[in-house]
XYZ file of C-alpha atoms in Angstrom:
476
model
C 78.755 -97.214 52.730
C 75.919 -98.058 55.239
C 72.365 -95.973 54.675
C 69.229 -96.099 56.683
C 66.342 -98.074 55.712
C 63.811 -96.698 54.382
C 60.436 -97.811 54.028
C 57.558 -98.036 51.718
C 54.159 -99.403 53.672
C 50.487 -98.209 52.717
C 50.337 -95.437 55.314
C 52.275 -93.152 57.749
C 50.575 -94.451 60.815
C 52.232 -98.040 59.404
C 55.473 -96.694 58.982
C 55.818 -94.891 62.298
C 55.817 -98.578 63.346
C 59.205 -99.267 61.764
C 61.075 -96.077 62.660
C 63.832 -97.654 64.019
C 67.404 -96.786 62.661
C 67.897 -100.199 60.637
C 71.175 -100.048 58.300
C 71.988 -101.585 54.967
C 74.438 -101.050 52.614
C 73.574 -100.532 49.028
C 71.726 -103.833 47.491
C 71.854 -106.006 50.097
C 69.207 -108.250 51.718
C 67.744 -109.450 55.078
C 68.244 -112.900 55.463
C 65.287 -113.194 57.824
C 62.943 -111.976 55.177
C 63.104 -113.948 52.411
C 60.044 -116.079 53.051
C 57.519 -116.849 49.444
C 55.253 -114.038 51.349
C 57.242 -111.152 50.840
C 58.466 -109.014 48.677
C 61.832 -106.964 48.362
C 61.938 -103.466 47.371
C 64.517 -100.594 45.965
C 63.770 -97.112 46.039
C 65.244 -94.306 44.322
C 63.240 -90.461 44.756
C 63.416 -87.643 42.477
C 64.484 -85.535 45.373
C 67.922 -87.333 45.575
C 67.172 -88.053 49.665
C 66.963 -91.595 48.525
C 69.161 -93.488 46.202
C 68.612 -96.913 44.908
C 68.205 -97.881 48.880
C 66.356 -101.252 49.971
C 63.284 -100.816 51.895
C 61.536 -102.525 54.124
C 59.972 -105.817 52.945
C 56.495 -105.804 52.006
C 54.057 -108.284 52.562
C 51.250 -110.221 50.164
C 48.298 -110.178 52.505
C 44.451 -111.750 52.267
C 42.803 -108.462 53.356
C 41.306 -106.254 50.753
C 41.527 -102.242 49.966
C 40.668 -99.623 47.682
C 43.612 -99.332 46.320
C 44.794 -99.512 42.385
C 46.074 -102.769 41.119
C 48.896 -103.135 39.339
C 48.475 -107.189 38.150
C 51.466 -108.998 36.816
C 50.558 -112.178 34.784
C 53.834 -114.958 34.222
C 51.220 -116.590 31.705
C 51.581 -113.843 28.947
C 55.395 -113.930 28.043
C 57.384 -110.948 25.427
C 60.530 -110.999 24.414
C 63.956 -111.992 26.384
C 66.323 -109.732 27.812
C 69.663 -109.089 26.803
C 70.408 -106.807 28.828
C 71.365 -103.127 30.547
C 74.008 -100.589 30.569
C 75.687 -97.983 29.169
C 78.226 -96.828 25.700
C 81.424 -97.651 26.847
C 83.673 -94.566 24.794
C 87.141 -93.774 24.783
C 86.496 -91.080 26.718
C 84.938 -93.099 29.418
C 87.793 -95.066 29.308
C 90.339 -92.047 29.817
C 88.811 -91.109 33.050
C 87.920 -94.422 34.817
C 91.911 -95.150 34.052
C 92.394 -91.575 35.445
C 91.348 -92.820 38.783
C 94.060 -94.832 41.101
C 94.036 -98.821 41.047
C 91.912 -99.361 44.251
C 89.138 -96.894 43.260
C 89.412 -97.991 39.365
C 89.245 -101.639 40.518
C 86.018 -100.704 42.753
C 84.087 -98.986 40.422
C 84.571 -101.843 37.444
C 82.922 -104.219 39.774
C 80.321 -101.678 41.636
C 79.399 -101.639 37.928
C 79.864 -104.865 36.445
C 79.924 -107.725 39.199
C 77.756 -109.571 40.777
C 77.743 -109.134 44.795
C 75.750 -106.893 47.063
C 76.881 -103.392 46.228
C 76.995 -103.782 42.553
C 74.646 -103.072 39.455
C 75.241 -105.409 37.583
C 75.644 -103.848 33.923
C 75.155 -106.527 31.534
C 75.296 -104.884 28.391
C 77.836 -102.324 26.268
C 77.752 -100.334 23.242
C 81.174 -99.148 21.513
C 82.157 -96.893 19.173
C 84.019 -98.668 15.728
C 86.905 -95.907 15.287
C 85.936 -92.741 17.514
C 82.924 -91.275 18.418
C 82.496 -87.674 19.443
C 83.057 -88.551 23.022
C 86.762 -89.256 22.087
C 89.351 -87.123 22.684
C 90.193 -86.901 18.847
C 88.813 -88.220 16.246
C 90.338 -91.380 14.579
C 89.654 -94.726 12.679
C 91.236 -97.569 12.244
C 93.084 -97.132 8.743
C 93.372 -93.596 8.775
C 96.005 -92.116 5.881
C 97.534 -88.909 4.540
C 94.936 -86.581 2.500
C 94.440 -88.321 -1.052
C 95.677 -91.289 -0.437
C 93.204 -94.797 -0.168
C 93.658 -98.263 0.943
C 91.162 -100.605 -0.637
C 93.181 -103.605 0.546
C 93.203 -102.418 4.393
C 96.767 -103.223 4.661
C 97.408 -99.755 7.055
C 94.684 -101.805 9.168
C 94.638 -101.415 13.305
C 92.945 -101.613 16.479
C 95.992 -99.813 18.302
C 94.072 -96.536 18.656
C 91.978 -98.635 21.594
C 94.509 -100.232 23.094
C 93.350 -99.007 26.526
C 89.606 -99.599 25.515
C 90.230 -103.285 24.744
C 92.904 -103.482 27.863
C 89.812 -102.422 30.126
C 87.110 -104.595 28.400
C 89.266 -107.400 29.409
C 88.860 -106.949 32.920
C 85.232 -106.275 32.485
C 84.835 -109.659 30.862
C 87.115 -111.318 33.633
C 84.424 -109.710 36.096
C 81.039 -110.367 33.699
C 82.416 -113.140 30.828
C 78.735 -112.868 29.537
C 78.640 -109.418 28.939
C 77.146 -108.511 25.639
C 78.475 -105.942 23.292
C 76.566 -103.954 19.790
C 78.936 -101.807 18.246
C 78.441 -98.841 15.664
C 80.876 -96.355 13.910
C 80.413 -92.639 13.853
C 82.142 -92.425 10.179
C 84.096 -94.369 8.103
C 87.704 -93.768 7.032
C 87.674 -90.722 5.502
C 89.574 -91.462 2.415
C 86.039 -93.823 1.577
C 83.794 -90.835 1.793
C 82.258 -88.598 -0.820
C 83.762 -85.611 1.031
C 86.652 -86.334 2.537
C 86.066 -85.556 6.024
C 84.964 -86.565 9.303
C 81.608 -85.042 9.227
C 78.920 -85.516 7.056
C 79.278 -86.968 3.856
C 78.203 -90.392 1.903
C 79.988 -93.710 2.085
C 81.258 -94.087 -1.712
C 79.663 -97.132 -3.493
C 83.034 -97.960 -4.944
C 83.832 -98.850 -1.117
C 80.677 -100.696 -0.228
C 82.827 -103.955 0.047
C 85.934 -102.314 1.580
C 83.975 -101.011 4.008
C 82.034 -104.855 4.804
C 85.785 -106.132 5.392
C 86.373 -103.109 7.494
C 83.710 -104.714 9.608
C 85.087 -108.131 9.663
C 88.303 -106.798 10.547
C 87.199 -105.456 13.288
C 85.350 -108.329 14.633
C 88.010 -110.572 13.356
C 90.544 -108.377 15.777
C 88.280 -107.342 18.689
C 87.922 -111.919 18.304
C 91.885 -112.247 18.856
C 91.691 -110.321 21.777
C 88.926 -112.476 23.615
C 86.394 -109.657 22.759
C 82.994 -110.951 21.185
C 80.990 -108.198 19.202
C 77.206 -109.810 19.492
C 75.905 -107.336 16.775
C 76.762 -103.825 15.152
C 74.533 -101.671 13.582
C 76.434 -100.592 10.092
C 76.024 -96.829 11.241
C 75.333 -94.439 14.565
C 73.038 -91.891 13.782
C 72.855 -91.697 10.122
C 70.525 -88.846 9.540
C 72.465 -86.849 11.826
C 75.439 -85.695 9.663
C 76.202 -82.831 11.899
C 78.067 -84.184 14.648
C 81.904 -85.405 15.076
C 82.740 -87.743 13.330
C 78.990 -88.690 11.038
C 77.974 -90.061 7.729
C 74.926 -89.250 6.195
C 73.739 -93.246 5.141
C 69.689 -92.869 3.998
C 67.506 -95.811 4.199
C 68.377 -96.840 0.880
C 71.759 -96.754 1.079
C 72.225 -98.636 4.056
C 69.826 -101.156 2.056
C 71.817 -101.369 -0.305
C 75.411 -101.466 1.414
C 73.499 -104.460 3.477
C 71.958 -106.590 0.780
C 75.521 -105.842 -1.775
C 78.444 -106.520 0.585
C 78.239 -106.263 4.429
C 75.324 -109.198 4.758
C 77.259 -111.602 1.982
C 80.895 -110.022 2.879
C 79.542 -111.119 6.667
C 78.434 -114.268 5.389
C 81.478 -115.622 3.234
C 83.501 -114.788 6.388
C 81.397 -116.783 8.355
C 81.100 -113.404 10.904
C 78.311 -114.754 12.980
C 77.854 -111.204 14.794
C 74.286 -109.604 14.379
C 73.363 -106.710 11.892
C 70.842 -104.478 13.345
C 69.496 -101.351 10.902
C 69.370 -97.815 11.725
C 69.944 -96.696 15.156
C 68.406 -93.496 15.744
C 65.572 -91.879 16.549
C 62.025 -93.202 17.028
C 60.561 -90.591 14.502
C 61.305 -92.392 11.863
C 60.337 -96.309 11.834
C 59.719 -96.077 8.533
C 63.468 -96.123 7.676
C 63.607 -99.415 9.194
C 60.466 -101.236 7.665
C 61.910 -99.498 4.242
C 64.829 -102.386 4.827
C 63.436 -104.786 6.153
C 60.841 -104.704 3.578
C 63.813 -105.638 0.603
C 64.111 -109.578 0.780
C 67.605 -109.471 -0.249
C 68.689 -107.431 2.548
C 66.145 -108.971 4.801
C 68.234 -112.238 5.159
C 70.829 -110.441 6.814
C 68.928 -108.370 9.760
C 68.637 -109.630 12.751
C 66.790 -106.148 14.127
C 66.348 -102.335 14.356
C 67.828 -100.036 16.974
C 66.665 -96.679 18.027
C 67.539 -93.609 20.188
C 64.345 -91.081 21.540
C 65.720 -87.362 20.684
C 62.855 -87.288 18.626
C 59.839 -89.269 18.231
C 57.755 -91.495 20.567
C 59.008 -94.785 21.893
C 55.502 -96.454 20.598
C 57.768 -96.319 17.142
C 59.250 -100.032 18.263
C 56.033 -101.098 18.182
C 55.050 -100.151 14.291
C 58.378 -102.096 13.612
C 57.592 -105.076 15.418
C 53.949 -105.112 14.251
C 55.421 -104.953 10.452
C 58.438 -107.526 11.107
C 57.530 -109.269 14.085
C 60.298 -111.775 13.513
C 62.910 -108.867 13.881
C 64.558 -107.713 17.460
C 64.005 -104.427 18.703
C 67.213 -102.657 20.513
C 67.269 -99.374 22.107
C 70.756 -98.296 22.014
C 71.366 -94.365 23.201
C 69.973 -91.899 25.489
C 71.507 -89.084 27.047
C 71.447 -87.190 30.030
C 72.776 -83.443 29.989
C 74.735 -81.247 32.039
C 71.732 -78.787 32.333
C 68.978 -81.567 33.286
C 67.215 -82.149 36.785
C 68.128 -85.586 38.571
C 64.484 -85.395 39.211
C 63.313 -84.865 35.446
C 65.849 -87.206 34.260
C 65.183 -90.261 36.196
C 61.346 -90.117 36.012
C 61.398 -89.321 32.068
C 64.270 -92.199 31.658
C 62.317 -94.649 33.499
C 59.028 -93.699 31.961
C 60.431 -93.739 28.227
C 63.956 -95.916 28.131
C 63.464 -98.478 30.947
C 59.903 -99.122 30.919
C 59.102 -97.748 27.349
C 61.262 -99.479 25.309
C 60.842 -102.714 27.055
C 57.395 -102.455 26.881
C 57.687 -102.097 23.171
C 59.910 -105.082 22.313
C 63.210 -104.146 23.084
C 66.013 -106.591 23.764
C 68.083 -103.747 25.172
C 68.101 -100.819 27.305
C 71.290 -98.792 27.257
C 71.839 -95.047 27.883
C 74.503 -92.960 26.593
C 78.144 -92.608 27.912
C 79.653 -94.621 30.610
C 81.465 -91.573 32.010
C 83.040 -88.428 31.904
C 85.235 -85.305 33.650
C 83.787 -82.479 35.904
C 83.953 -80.498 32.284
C 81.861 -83.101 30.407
C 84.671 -84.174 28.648
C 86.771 -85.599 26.638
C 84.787 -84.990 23.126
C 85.898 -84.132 20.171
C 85.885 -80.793 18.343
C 82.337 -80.304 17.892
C 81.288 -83.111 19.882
C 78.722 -83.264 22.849
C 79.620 -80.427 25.228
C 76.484 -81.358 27.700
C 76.788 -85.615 27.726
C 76.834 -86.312 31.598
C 77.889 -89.642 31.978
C 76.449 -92.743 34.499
C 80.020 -91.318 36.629
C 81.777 -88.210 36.880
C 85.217 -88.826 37.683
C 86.763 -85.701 39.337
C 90.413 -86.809 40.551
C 91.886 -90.223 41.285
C 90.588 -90.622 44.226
C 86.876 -89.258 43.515
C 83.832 -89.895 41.657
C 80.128 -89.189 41.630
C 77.023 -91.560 41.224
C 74.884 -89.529 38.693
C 71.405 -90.084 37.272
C 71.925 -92.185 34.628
C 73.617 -94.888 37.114
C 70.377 -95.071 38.881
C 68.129 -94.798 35.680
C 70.299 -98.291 34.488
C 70.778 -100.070 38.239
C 66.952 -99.663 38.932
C 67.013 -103.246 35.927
C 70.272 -104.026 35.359
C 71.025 -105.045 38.742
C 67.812 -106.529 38.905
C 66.789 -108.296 35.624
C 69.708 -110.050 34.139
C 70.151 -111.225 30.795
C 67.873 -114.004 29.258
C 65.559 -112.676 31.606
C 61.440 -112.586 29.987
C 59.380 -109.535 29.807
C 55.838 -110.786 31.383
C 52.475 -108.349 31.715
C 51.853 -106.288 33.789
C 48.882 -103.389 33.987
C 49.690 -99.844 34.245
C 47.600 -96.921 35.655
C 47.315 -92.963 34.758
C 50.162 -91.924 37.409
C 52.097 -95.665 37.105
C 54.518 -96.959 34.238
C 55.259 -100.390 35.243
C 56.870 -103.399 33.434
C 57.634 -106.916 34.783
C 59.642 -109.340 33.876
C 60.774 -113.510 35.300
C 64.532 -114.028 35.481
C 65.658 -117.096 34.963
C 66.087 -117.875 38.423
C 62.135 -117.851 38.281
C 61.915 -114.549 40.654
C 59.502 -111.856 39.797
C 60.594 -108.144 38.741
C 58.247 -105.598 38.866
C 59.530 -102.013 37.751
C 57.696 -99.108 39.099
C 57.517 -95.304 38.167
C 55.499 -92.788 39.908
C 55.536 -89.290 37.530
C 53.204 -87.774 39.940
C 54.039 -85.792 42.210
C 51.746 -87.421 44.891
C 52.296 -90.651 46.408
C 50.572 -93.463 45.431
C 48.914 -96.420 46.794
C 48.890 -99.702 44.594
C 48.470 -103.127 45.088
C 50.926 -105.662 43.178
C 48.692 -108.550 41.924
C 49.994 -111.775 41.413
C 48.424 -115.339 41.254
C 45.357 -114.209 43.743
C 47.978 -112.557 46.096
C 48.127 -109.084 47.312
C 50.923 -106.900 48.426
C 49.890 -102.933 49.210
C 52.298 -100.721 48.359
C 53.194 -96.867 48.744
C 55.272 -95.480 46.404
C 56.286 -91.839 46.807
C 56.225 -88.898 43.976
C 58.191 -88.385 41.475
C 59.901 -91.758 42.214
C 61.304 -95.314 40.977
C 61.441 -98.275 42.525
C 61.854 -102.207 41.777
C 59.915 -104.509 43.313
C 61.236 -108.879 43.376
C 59.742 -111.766 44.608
């Protein structure tokens, strides 16, 4: 799909200069501008005119202006990537395999590869049993009402057959790809009410539970599937939805410290725990944790989702545990959002935000979904609008949260640092080196008035117009 470049100089007058119809399809790059001088640029506006659409090159120049600066400075280093992307669910699954071979085959490597017209996703969450963006909801020992099954014996990962099927072929596209995986509930049977939403994991099944883990890990192993790190429960104050657990801080300390972290351990499960994994209102549930010894040895971090809260709340974890990772793991966008509101708040707070606070990870919510914002389960999200809305086999659609994610992803791959980089009262910016040594520099303008800036780096100077209410990522 070819689109006109567009452009992003320091003035109109400038621009005129380069009105020219010049074509490009998505992500590629000029050959005959890839000199030290120059720098590469992606747009996406809030208007939807332009979509993640390379611009013009810009050029580091020796004159001066009145411009802002944003400076970027390689000699103060933050944490390393691991990466971008989405929750892959069942129901994502569903409809991706709804669509016919040469469009399925298309999108998985628009999404996951590595060439021109791709993104580049280079990180996963899944769902351990269902989550309420299944079609039903299920685990993986799941038995008649009163019965139990301490040993595990009824045991199986058949319920995602077609989940693990397509994670294959996402590995043989990205082998690197990193996964953190959470469940939504336990087995029933080992909860204090018997049902898929709400309750308390039993203490008497602390340790099943652990080996439910490892058998998990253990199977999701067999199939050439490496879990990198789970968190031991999605959204455990939020024992409304469908499936949930209710797990407060203390318990999860305490299922941690008395089985998972040794169960993990005598196992010799080398996958990551990570604590919590919701929302950025309450850091304190994490430090509460972390701050137990015992169950200390077995974190490797905290995760966290921003329904509530401010994403500064990474920050009071990493200034209490420093040693610890931060991950943020979940945000959605809804069916009655604005593209516009959606990809300037996303960039501002997910992208941007949570990098700027520590985190390893960005990844927002569902991978895709159905015209009808399905499949979910009974009481499950009725508004989730995935990265892709698959409509027939034939057909999908691009929505915000692909654009939200490609703006890094496809841009900052894994192992890649987070460097400084100044911000101003209309510009979130972070900046990161990729291992490749390139520069990354990750612009949002919430205005809604363009912008001049400079981008500042080692005494050079590249003016720059970006327009309102707009995203774009800069590399050189």
């Amino acid at each position: 799909m070819l689109k006109k470049k567009s452009y992003s100089f320091f003035s109109k007058s400038t621009a005129l200069l380069f009105s020219g119809v010049v074509l490009l399809s998505l992500g590629s790059c000029a050959s005959t501008i890839s000199t030290k001088n120059q720098v590469q640029s992606w747009l996406t506006k809030g208007d939807e005119s332009v979509k993640l659409q390379q611009q013009l090159p810009l050029v580091f120049v020796n004159t001066s202006n009145n411009f802002q600066n944003i400076e970027i400075d390689d000699s103060q280093k933050f944490q390393y990537v691991d990466g971008f992307g989405f929750t892959l669910t069942g129901g994502s699954v569903e409809v991706i395999n709804r669509l016919s071979p040469t469009k399925r085959k298309a999108l998985l490597n628009e999404l996951f590869g590595k060439d021109e017209n791709s993104i580049s996703i280079s990180y996963l969450r899944l769902s351990i049993g269902a989550s309420d963006l299944d079609g039903e909801v299920f685990s993986y020992d799941d038995l008649p009402q009163g019965q139990t099954d301490p040993t595990l014996s009824k045991f199986s990962l058949a319920r995602d057959k077609y989940l693990i099927a397509m994670l294959k072929e996402i590995l043989a596209i990205n082998p690197k790809i990193k996964i953190i995986a959470t469940p939504w509930s336990p087995p029933v049977w080992m909860k204090d009410n018997g049902k898929s939403i709400g309750g308390s994991l039993k203490p008497e099944f602390y340790d099943t539970y652990a080996n439910y883990f490892v058998k998990y890990i253990q199977g999701m192993a067999k199939e050439g599937i490496t879990i990198d790190a789970v968190t031991p429960q999605n959204e455990p104050l939020h024992p409304g939805n469908n499936p949930s657990l209710l797990m407060v801080s203390d318990q999860q300390r305490d299922f941690i410290k008395q089985s998972l972290g040794p169960i993990f351990k005598s196992n010799q499960i080398k996958t990551k725990i990570v604590v919590y994994d919701h929302n950025c209102n309450k850091p304190e549930y994490s430090i509460n944790i972390l701050n137990d010894p015992e169950a200390n040895q077995y974190i490797d971090g905290s995760a966290f989702h921003l329904y509530e809260g401010n994403i500064s709340a990474l920050s009071t974890v990493y200034k209490a545990h420093p040693n610890k990772n931060l991950y943020f793991t979940e945000q959605w966008t809804g069916s009655k959002g604005t593209f516009d509101g959606d990809l300037n708040w996303h960039a501002k707070n997910v992208i941007i935000g949570s990098m700027r606070n520590w985190s390893k990870i960005a990844l927002e919510w569902n991978l895709a979904n159905d015209t009808d914002f399905k499949p979910h389960t009974p009481g499950g999200c009725t508004e989730c609008k995935g990265a892709i809305t698959v409509s027939d086999k034939e057909n999908f659609t691009r929505n915000v949260g692909y654009y939200i994610i490609a703006h890094a992803s496809k841009f900052v791959p894994a192992r890649s640092q987070r460097i400084s980089s100044t911000q101003t009262d209309n510009l979130s910016t972070v900046a990161f080196k990729t291992p490749e040594g390139k520069t990354v520099l990750i612009v949002q303008n919430y205005s809604k008035a363009d912008e001049n800036f400079n981008i500042k780096f080692k005494n050079k100077t590249a003016p720059v117009n970006i327009t309102a209410s707009s995203v774009a990522t800069y590399v050189f």
